[in-house]
Coordinates of C-alpha atoms and ligand atoms in Angstrom, one line a residue:
X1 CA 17.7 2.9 4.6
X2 CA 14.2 2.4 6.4
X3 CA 12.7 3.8 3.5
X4 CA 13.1 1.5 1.1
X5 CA 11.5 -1.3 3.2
X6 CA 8.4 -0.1 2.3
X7 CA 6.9 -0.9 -0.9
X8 CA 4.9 2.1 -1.1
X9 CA 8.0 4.5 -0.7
X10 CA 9.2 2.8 -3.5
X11 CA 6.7 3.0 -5.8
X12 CA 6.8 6.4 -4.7
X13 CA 10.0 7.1 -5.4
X14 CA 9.8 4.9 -8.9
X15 CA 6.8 7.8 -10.1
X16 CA 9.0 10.6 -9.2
X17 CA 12.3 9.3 -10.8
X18 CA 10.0 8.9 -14.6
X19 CA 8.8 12.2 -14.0
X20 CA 12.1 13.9 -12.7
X21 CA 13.5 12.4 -16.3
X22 CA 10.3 13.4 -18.0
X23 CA 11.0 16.7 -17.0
X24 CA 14.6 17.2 -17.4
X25 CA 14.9 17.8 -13.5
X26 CA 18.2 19.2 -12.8
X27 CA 20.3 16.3 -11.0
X28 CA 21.2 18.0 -7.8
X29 CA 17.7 19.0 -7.2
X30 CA 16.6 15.2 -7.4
X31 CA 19.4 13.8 -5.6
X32 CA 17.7 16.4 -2.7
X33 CA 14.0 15.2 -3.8
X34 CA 14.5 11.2 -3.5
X35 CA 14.7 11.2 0.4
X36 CA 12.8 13.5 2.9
X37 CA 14.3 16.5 4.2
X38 CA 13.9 15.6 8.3
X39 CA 12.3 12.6 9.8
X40 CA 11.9 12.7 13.5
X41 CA 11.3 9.3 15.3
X42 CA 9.8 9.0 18.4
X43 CA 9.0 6.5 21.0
X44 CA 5.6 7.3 23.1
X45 CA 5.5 6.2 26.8
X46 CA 1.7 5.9 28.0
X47 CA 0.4 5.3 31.1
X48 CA -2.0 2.9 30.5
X49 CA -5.8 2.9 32.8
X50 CA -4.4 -0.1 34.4
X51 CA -0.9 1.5 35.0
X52 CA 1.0 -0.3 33.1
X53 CA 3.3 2.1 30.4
X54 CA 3.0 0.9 26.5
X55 CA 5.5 2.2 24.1
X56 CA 4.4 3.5 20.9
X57 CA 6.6 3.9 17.8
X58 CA 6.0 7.4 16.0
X59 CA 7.1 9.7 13.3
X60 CA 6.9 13.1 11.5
X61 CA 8.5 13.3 8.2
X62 CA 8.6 16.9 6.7
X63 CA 9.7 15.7 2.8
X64 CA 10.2 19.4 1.5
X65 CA 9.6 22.9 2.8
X66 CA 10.8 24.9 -0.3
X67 CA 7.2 26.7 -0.9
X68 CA 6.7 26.7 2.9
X69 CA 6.0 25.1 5.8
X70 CA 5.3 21.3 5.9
X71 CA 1.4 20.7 6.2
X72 CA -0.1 17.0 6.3
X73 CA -1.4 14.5 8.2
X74 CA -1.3 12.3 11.3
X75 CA -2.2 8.7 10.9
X76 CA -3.2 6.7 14.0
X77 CA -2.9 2.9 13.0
X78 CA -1.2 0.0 14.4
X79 CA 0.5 -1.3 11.1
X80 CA 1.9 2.1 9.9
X81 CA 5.8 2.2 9.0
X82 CA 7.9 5.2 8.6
X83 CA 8.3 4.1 4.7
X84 CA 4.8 4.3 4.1
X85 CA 4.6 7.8 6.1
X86 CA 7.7 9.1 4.8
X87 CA 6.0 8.1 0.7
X88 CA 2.6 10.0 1.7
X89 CA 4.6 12.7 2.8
X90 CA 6.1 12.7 -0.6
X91 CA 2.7 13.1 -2.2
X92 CA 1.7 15.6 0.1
X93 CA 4.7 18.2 -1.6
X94 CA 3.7 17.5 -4.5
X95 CA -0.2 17.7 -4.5
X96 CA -0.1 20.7 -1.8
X97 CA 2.4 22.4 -5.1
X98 CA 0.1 21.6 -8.0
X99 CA -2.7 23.1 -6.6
X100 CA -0.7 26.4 -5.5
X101 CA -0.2 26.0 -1.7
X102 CA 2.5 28.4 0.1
X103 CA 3.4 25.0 1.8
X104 CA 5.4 22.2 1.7
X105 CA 4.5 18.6 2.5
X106 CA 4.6 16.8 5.8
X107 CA 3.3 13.2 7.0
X108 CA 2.9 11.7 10.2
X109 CA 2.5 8.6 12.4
X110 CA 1.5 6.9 15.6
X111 CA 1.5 3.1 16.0
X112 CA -1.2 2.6 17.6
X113 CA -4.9 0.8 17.4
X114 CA -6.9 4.0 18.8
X115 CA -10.1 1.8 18.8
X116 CA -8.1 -0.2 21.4
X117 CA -7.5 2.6 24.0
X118 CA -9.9 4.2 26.6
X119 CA -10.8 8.0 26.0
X120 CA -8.1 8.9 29.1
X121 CA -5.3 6.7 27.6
X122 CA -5.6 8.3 23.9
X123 CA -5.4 11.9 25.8
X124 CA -2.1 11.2 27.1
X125 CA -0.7 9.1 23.9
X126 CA -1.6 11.9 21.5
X127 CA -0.5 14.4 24.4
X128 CA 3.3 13.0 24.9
X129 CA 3.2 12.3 21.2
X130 CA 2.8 16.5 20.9
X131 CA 5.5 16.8 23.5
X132 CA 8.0 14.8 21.2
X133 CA 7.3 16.9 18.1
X134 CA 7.4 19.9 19.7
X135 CA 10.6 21.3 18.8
X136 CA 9.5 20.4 14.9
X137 CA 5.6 21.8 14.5
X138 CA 4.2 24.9 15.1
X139 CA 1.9 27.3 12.6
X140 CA 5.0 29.2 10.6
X141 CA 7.1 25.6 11.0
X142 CA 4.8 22.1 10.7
X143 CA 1.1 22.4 10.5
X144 CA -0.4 18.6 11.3
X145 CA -3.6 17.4 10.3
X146 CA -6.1 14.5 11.1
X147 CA -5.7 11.5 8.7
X148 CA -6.8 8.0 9.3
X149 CA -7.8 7.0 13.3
X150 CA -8.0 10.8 14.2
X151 CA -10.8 12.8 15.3
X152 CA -11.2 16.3 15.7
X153 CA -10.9 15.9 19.5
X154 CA -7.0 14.2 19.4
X155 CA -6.9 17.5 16.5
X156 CA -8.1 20.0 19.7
X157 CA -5.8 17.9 22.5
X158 CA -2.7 18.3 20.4
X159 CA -3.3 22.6 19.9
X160 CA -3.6 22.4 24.0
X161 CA -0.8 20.5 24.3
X162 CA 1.3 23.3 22.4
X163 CA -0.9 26.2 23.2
X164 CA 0.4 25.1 27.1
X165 CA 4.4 24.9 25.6
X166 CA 3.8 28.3 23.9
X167 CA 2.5 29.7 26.8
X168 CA -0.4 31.2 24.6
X169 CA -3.7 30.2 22.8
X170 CA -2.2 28.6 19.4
X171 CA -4.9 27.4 16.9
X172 CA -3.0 27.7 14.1
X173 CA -0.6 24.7 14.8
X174 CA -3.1 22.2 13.6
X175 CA -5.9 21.8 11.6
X176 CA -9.3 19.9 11.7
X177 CA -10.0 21.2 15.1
X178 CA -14.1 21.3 16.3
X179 CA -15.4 24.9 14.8
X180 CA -15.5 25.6 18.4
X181 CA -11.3 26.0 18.5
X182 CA -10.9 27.6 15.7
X183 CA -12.1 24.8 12.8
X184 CA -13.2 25.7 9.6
X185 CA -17.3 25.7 8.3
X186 CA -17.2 23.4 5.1
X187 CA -14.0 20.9 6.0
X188 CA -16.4 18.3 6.2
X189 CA -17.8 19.1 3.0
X190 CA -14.6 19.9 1.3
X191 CA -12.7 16.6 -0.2
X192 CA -15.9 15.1 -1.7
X193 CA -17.3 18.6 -3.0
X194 CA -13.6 19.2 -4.8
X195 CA -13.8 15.8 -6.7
X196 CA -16.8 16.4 -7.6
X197 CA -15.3 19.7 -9.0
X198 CA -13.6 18.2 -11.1
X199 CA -15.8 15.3 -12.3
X200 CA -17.9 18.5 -13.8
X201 CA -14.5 20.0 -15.6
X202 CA -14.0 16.5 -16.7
X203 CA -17.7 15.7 -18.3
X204 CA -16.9 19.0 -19.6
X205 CA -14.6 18.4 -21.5
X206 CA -15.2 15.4 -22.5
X207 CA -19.4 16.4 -23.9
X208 CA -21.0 14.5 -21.1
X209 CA -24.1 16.0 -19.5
X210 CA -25.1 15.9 -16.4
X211 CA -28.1 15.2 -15.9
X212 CA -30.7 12.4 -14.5
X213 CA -29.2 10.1 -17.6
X214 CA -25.8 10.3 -16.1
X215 CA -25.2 7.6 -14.0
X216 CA -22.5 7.2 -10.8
X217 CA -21.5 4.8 -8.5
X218 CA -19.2 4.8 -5.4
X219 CA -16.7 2.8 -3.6
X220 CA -16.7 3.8 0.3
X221 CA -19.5 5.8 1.8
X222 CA -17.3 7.9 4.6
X223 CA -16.6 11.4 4.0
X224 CA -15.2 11.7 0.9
X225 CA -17.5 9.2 -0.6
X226 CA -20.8 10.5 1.0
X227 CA -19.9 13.9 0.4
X228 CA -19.1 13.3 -3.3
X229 CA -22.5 11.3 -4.0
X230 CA -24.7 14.4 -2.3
X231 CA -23.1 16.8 -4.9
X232 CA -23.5 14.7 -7.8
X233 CA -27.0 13.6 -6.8
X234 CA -27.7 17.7 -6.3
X235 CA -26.2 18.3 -9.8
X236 CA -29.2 15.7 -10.8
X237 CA -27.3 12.7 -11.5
X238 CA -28.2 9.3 -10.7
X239 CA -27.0 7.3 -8.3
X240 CA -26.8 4.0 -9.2
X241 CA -25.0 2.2 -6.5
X242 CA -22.7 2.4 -3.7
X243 CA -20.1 -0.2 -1.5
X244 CA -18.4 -0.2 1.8
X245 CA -16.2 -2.5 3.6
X246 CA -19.4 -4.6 4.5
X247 CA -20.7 -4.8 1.0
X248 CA -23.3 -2.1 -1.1
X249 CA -26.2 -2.1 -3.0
X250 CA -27.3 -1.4 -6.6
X251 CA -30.6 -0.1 -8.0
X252 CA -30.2 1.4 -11.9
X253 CA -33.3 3.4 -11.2
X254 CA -31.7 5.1 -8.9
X255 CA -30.8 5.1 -4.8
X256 CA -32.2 7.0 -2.1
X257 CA -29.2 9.0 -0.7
X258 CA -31.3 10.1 2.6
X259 CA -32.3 6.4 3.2
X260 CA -28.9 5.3 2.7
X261 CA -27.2 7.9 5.0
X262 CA -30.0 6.9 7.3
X263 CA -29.1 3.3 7.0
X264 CA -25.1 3.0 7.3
X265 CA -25.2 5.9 10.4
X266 CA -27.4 3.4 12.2
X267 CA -26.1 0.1 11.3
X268 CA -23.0 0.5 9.6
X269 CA -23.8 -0.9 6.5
X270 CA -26.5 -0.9 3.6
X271 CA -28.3 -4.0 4.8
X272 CA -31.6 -2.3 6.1
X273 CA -31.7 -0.8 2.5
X274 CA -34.8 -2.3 1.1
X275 CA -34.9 -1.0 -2.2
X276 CA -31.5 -2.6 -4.1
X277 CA -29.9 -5.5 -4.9
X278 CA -26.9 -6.8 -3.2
X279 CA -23.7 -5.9 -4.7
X280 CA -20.1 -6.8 -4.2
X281 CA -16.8 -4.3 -4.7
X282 CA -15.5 -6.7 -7.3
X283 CA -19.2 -6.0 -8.7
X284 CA -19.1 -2.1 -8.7
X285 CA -15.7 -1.8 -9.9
X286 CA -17.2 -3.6 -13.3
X287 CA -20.4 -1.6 -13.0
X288 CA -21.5 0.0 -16.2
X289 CA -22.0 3.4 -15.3
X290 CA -20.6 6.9 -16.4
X291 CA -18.6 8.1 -13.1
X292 CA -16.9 6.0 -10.7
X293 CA -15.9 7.9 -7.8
X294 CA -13.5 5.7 -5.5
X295 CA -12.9 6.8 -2.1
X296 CA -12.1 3.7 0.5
X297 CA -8.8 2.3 -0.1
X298 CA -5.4 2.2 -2.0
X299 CA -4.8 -0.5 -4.4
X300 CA -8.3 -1.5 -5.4
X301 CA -7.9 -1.5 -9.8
X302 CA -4.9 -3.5 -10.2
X303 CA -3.8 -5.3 -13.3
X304 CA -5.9 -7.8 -12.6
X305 CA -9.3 -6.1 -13.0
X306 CA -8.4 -3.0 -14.5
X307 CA -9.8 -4.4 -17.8
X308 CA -13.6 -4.9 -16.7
X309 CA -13.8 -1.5 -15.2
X310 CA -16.1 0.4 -17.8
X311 CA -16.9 3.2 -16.9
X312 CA -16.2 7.0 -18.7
X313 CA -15.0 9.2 -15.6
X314 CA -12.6 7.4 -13.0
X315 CA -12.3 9.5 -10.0
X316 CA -9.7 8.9 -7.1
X317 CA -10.8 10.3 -4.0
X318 CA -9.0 7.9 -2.1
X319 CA -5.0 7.9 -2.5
X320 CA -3.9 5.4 -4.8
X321 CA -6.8 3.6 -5.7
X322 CA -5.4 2.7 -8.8
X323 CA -2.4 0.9 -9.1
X324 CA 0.6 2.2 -11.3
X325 CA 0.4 -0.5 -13.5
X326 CA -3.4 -0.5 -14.0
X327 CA -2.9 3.0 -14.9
X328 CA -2.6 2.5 -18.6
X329 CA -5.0 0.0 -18.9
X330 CA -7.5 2.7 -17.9
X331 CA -6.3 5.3 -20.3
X332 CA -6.5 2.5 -23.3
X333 CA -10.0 1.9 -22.1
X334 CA -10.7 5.7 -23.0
X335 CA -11.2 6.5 -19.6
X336 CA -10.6 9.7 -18.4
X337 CA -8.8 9.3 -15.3
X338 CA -8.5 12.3 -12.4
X339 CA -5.5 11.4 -10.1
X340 CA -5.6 11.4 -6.2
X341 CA -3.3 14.5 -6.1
X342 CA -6.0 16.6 -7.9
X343 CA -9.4 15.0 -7.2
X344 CA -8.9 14.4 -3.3
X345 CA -6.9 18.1 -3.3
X346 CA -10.1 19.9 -1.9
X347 CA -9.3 17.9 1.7
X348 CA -6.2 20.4 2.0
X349 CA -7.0 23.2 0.5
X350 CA -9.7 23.3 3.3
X351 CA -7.0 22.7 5.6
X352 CA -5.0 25.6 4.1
X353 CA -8.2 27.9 4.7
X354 CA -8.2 26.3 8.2
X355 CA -5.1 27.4 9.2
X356 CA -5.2 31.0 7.1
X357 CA -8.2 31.9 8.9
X358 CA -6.7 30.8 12.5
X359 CA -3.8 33.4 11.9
X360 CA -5.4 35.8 10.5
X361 CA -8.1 35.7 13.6
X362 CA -10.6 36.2 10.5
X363 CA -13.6 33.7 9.9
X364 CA -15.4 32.8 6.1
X365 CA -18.8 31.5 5.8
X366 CA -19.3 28.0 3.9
X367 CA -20.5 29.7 0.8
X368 CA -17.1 31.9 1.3
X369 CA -15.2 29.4 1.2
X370 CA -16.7 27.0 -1.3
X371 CA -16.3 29.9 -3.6
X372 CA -11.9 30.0 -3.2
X373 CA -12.3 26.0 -3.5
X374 CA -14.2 26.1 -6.6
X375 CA -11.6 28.4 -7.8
X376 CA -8.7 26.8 -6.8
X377 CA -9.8 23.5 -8.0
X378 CA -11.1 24.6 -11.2
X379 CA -7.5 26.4 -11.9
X380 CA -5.7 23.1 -11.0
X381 CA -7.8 21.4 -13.3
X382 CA -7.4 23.9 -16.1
X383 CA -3.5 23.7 -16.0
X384 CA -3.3 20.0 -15.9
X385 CA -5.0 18.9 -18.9
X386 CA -3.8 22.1 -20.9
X387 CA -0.2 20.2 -19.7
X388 CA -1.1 16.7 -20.5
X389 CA -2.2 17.8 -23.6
X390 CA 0.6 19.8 -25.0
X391 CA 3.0 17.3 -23.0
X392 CA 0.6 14.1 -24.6
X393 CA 0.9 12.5 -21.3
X394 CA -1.6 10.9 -18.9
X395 CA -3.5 13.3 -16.4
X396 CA -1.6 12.0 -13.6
X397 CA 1.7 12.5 -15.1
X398 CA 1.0 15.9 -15.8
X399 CA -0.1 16.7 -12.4
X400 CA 2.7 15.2 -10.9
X401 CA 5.6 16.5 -13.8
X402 CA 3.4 20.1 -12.2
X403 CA 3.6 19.6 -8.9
X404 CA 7.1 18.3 -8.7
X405 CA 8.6 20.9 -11.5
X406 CA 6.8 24.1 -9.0
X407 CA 8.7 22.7 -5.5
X408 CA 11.7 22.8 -7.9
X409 CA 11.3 26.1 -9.2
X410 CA 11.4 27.1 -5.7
X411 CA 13.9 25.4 -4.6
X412 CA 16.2 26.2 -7.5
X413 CA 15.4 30.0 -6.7
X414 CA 16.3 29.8 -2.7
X415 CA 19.5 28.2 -3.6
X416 CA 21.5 25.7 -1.4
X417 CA 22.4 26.7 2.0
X418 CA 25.5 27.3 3.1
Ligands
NAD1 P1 -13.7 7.1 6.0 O1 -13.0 6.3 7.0 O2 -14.6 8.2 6.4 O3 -14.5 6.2 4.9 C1 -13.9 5.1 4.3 C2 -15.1 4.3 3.6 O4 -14.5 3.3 2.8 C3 -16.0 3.6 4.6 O5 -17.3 3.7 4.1 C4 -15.5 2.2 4.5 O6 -16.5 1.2 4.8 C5 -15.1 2.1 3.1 N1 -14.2 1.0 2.8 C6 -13.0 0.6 3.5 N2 -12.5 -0.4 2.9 C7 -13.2 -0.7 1.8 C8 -13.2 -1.7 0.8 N3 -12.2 -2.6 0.8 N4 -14.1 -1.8 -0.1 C9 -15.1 -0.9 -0.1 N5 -15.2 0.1 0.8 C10 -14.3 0.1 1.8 O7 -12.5 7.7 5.1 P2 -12.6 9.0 4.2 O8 -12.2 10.2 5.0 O9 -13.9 9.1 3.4 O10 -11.4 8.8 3.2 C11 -11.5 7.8 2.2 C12 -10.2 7.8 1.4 O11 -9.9 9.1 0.9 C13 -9.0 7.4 2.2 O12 -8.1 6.7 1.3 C14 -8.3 8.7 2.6 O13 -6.9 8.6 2.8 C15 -8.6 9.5 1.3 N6 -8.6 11.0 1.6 C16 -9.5 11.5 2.5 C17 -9.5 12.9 2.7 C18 -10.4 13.5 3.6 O14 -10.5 14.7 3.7 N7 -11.2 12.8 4.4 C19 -8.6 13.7 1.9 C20 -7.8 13.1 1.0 C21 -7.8 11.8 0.8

């Protein structure tokens, strides 16, 4: 099968197999879990500004709807495969189940470079692309979201597009919409403020301050990274240094957060920053520091470096920062580790608000709704180290052997149809 092309569905697939065993999952209910439960492929005709049509490969992959219906994002990238959709779509069920979601998890795809097309031409891709999911999303079936190459605009093109099939205003078929459509205050805010959630719980428990003495440094300064670094430097914490795809900067007295949002809005990257050294990712991943919040890529702590990085609280805001077999080289180091299915949860549980307010017709302020993240992530937290502990397994194992054991509660209960 397609699937198993892709080296990310496997590894995928490897996780949930050691934690289906881990947790005694009954047979029949993993046989049902190693595959997705409907995978729609489509093929995009688009009328091009020069007339010519391009074809453009895409997919929706709803993995499990036991707890409800399938919520996740759409990617927009030229390289994507329906392996590597079909695996985030995977993670999706079970992070949208450990932190108590009534839904189940979704993924999807276009392959296309939206950098490449003109404003008109990614109207009418992401407009036929709605067309061909039609019969699969809606607000009580498939609720898709923006992931990488999306904007809020292709977010508000795709409700039209359905809104028109429904024959009535729809907002609640999508998320990340502008506020304007029915979007949610604090979405923005959500992802980085949630990891940062839990970096708190975590320095809890493990007797670390925070305060001007605790230091933090960050990989990727987009939303999640920004977002996470303005909460840590508001709980007083100092940061120490920050990188991005075009390099960072480092300054152990401490950075100016204002000067360096100032800096990479207008150029991109940290080069106008005067007062820092020069640092390199390979750097920052070795920094000395007490938090290391990554939130740019997958795969950057791999075997290979794994054993420089030093500091005391790893957080993945990004999805698989950390490789699978770097994993116990971090825990060996004493670092306590907060998986991508927990830290980056905030992203959608504000998505989940999103789409409860749009049905409900029924709007929350920011401080509203920071309060139900705070207490949704602070609950997540709470049950998966109380699990890891009394199960003496890693963080990550426990929030997986979590989320995977709740979708098959459900699914047990609902029974096989016919
Ligand atoms: P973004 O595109 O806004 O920002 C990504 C940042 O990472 C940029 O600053 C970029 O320069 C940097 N970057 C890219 N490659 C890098 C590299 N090799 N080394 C250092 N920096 C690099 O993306 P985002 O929305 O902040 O998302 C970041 C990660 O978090 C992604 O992996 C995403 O899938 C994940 N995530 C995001 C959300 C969300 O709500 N935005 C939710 C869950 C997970």
């Amino acid at each position: 099968m397609k699937l198993r092309q892709s080296p990310f569905f496997e590894n995928a697939l490897k996780q949930f197999l050691d934690v289906a065993e881990k947790i005694n999952l009954d047979p029949n209910i993993a046989e049902r879990l190693k595959s997705p439960e409907r995978t729609l492929i489509v093929n995009v005709p688009v009328r091009m500004d020069n007339d010519v049509v391009n074809v453009f490969s895409g997919f929706r992959v709803q993995y499990n709807d036991a707890l409800g219906p399938s919520k996740g994002g759409i990617r927009y990238h030229p390289a994507v495969t329906l392996g590597d959709t079909a695996a985030l779509a995977m993670l999706m069920t079970w992070k949208n189940a450990l932190v108590g979601l009534p839904l189940g998890g979704a993924k999807g795809a276009l392959c296309v470079d939206p950098t490449r097309l003109s404003r008109s031409e990614l109207q009418r891709a992401t407009r036929r692309f709605t067309m061909e999911l039609i019969s699969m999303i809606g607000p009580d079936k498939d609720i898709p979201a923006p992931d990488l190459g999306v904007n809020e605009q292709v977010m508000a093109w795709m409700m039209d597009t359905y809104s028109q099939q429904v024959g009535a205003a729809s907002p609640g078929v999508v998320t990340g919409k502008p506020i304007a459509l029915g979007g949610s205050l604090y979405r923005h805010e959500a992802t980085g403020r949630g990891v940062v959630f839990c970096i708190e719980q975590a320095a809890e428990k493990i007797g670390m301050t925070l305060d001007e003495n605790t230091t933090f440094a960050i990989q990727g300064f987009g939303n999640v990274g920004s977002m996470a670094a303005k909460a840590l430097a508001k709980l007083g914490c100092r940061f120490i240094s920050v990188t991005t795809s075009r390099g960072g900067v480092y300054n152990s007295k401490g950075l100016k957060l204002d000067d360096l949002y100032r800096c990479y809005k207008e150029h991109g990257s940290f080069k106008c920053y005067k007062d820092g050294e020069q640092i390199t990712n390979k750097e920052l991943l070795a920094l000395e520091c007490d938090i290391l919040v990554l939130a740019a890529q997958a795969g950057q702590i791999t075997i290979d470096n794994a054993e420089h990085v030093k500091c005391k609280i790893l957080a993945e805001g990004a999805n698989g920062p950390v490789t699978m077999d770097a994993d116990p080289v971090i825990i060996d180091r004493g670092i306590f580790l907060l998986p991508d299915i927990l830290a980056n949860a905030g992203g959608v549980i504000a998505s989940y608000f999103e789409w409860v307010q749009d049905i409900q017709r029924l709007f929350w302020d920011a401080e509203e709704i920071e309060r139900r993240l705070k207490k949704i992530m602070h609950r997540s937290f709470e049950q998966t180290v109380n699990l890891s502990k009394t199960q003496k397994v890693s963080m990550r194992t426990a929030a997986l052997m979590r989320g995977i054991g709740k979708v098959a509660q459900a699914m047990l209960l609902r029974g096989l149809y016919p």
